[in-house]
Coordinates of C-alpha atoms in Angstrom, one line a residue:
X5 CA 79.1 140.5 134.0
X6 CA 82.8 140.0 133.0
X7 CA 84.3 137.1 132.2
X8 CA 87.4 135.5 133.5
X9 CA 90.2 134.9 131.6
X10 CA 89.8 131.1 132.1
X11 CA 85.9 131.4 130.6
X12 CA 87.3 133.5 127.5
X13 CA 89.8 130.5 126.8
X14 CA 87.8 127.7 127.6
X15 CA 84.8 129.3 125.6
X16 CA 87.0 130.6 122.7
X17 CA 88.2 127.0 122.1
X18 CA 84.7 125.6 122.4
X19 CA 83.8 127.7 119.5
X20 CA 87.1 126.8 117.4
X21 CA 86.4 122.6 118.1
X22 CA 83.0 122.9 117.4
X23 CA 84.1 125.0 114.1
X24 CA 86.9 122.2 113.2
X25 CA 85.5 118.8 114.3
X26 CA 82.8 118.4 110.9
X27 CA 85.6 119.2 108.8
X28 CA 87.8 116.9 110.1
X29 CA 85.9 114.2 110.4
X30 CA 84.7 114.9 106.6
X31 CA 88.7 114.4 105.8
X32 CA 88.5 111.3 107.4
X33 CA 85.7 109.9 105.9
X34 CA 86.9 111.2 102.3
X35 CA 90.2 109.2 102.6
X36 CA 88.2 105.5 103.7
X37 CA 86.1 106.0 100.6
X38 CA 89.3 106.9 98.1
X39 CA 90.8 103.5 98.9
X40 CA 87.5 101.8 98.7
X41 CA 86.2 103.3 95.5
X42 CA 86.2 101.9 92.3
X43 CA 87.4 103.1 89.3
X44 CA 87.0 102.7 85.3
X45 CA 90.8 103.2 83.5
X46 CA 91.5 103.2 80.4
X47 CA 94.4 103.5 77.7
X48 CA 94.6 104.1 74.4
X49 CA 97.9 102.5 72.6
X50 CA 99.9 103.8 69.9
X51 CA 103.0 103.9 68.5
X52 CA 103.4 107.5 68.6
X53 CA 103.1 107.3 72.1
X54 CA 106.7 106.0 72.9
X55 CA 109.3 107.5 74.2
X56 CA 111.1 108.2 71.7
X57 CA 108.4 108.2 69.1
X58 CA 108.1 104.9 66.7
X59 CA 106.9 104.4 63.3
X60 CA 105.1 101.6 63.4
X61 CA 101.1 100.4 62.6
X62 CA 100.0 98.7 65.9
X63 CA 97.5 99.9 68.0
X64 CA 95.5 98.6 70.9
X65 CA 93.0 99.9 74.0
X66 CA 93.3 98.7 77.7
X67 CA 90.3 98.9 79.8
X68 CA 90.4 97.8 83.8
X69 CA 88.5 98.6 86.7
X70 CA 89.7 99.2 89.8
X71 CA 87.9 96.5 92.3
X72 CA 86.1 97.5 95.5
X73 CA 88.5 94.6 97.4
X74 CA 91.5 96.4 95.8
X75 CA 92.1 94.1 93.0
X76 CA 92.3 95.5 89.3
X77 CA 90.5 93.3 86.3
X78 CA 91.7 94.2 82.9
X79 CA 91.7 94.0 79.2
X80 CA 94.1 94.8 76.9
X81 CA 93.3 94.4 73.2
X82 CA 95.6 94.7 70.3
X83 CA 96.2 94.4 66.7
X84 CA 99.0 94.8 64.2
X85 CA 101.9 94.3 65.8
X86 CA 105.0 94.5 63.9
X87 CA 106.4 91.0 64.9
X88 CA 106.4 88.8 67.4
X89 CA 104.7 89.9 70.7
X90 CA 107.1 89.6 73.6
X91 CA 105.6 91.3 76.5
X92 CA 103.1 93.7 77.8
X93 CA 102.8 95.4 81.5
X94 CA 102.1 98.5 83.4
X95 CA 105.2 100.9 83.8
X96 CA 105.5 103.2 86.9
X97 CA 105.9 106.7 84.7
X98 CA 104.1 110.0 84.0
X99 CA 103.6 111.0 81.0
X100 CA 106.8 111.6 77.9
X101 CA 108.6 109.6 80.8
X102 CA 110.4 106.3 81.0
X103 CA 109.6 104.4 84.1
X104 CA 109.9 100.9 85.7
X105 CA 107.8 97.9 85.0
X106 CA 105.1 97.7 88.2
X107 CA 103.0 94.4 86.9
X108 CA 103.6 92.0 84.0
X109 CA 99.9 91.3 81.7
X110 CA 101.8 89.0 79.8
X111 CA 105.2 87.5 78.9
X112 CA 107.4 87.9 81.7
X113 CA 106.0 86.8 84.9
X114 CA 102.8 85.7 83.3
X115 CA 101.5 83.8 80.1
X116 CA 102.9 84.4 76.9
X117 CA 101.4 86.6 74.7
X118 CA 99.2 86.0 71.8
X119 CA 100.1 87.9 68.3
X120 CA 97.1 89.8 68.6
X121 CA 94.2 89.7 70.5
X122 CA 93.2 90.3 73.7
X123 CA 94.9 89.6 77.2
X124 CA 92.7 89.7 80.4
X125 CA 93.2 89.0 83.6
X126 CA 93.0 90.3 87.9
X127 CA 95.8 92.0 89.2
X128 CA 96.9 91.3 93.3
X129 CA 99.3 92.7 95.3
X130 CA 101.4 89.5 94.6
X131 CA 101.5 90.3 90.7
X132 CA 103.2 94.2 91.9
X133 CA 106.8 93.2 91.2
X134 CA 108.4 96.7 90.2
X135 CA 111.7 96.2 88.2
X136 CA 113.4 99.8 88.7
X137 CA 113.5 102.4 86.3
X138 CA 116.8 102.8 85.1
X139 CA 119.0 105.5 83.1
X140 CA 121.9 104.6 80.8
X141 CA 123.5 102.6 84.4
X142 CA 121.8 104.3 86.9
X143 CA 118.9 102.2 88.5
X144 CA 115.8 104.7 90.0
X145 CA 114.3 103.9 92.8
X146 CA 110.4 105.0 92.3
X147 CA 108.9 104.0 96.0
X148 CA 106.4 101.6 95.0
X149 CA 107.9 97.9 96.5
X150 CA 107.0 94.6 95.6
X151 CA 103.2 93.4 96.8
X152 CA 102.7 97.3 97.3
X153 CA 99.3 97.0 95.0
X154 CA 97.9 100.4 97.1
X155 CA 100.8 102.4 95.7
X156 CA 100.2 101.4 92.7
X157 CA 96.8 102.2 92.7
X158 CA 97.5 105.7 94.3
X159 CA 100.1 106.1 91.1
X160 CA 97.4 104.6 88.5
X161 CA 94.8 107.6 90.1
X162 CA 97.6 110.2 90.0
X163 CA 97.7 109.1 86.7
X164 CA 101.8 108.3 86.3
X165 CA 101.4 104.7 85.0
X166 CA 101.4 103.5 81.1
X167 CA 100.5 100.5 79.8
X168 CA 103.4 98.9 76.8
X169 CA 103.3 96.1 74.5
X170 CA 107.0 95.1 73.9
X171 CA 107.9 93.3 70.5
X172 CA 110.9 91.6 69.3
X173 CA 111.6 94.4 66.6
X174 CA 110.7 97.1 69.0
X175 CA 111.7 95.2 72.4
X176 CA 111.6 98.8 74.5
X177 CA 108.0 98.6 73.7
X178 CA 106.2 99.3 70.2
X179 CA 102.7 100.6 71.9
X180 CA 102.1 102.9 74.4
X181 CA 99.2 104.4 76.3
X182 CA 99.0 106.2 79.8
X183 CA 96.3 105.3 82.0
X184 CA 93.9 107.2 82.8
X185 CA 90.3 107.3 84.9
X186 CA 87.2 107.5 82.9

């Protein structure tokens, strides 16, 4: 018996729905459990890894974990700085790039900084405060807005963020390290 054209339709795009619908709904489910995963990050800090280059004999480690309520608890460790530690935070930057400052560790918006030691804390969305990247007098927008912790997040996965210990004879930052997700 033939079919009508109506049957060949209707039955082609049974078979094509029935093909499709797992594989969507696997897409679906993927992208609930990215943004509810955790995450281990870490960062190792060196001179070296500024941009440009400095000679100088600090090092340090950050270690964080992304939380399953979106939060992000850290440590950052470090040790023979050349002078007085101003600052440390998380730039918005891939790597061999400049970027803007996304969340302050310490100094800045938060706690001073010790000399050496080790700095720990939670980041929230209300500790995202993204000072621009800028070049010679142009400022750069990069996208991610104050309180916007998820983009962060979705940068610090892509892995485009650093961490940077800024001292007062390197105040551009004296240790570097990009993150990245062990």
């Amino acid at each position: 018996m033939k079919k009508s054209f109506i049957d060949r339709i209707l039955s082609t795009s049974f078979v094509i729905f029935a093909t499709l619908s797992p594989l969507v709904l696997n897409m679906g489910a993927a992208q609930a459990q990215d943004s509810d995963r955790t995450d281990s990050l870490r960062a190792e800090l060196s001179s070296f890894n500024q941009v440009p280059s400095v000679l100088a004999h600090g090092h340090g480690n950050f270690e964080a974990e992304i939380n399953e309520d979106g939060t992000i608890s850290f440590s950052l460790t470090y040790a023979r700085m050349s002078s007085q530690v101003v600052q440390a935070h998380i730039h918005f930057g891939a790597s061999m790039t400049n970027g803007g400052v996304a969340v302050f560790l310490c100094g800045g918006t938060k706690p001073a900084c010790p000399a050496s030691g080790t700095v720990t804390g939670t980041i929230t969305a209300t500790d995202v405060s993204v000072l621009p990247a800028t070049n010679g007098d142009s400022v750069i927008p990069q996208g991610i807005e104050p309180g916007d912790l998820a983009g962060l997040i979705k940068a610090i996965r892509h892995g485009d963020t650093y961490v940077n210990v800024h001292t007062a004879m390197f105040p551009t930052g004296e240790i570097r390290g990009q993150v990245q997700t062990r």
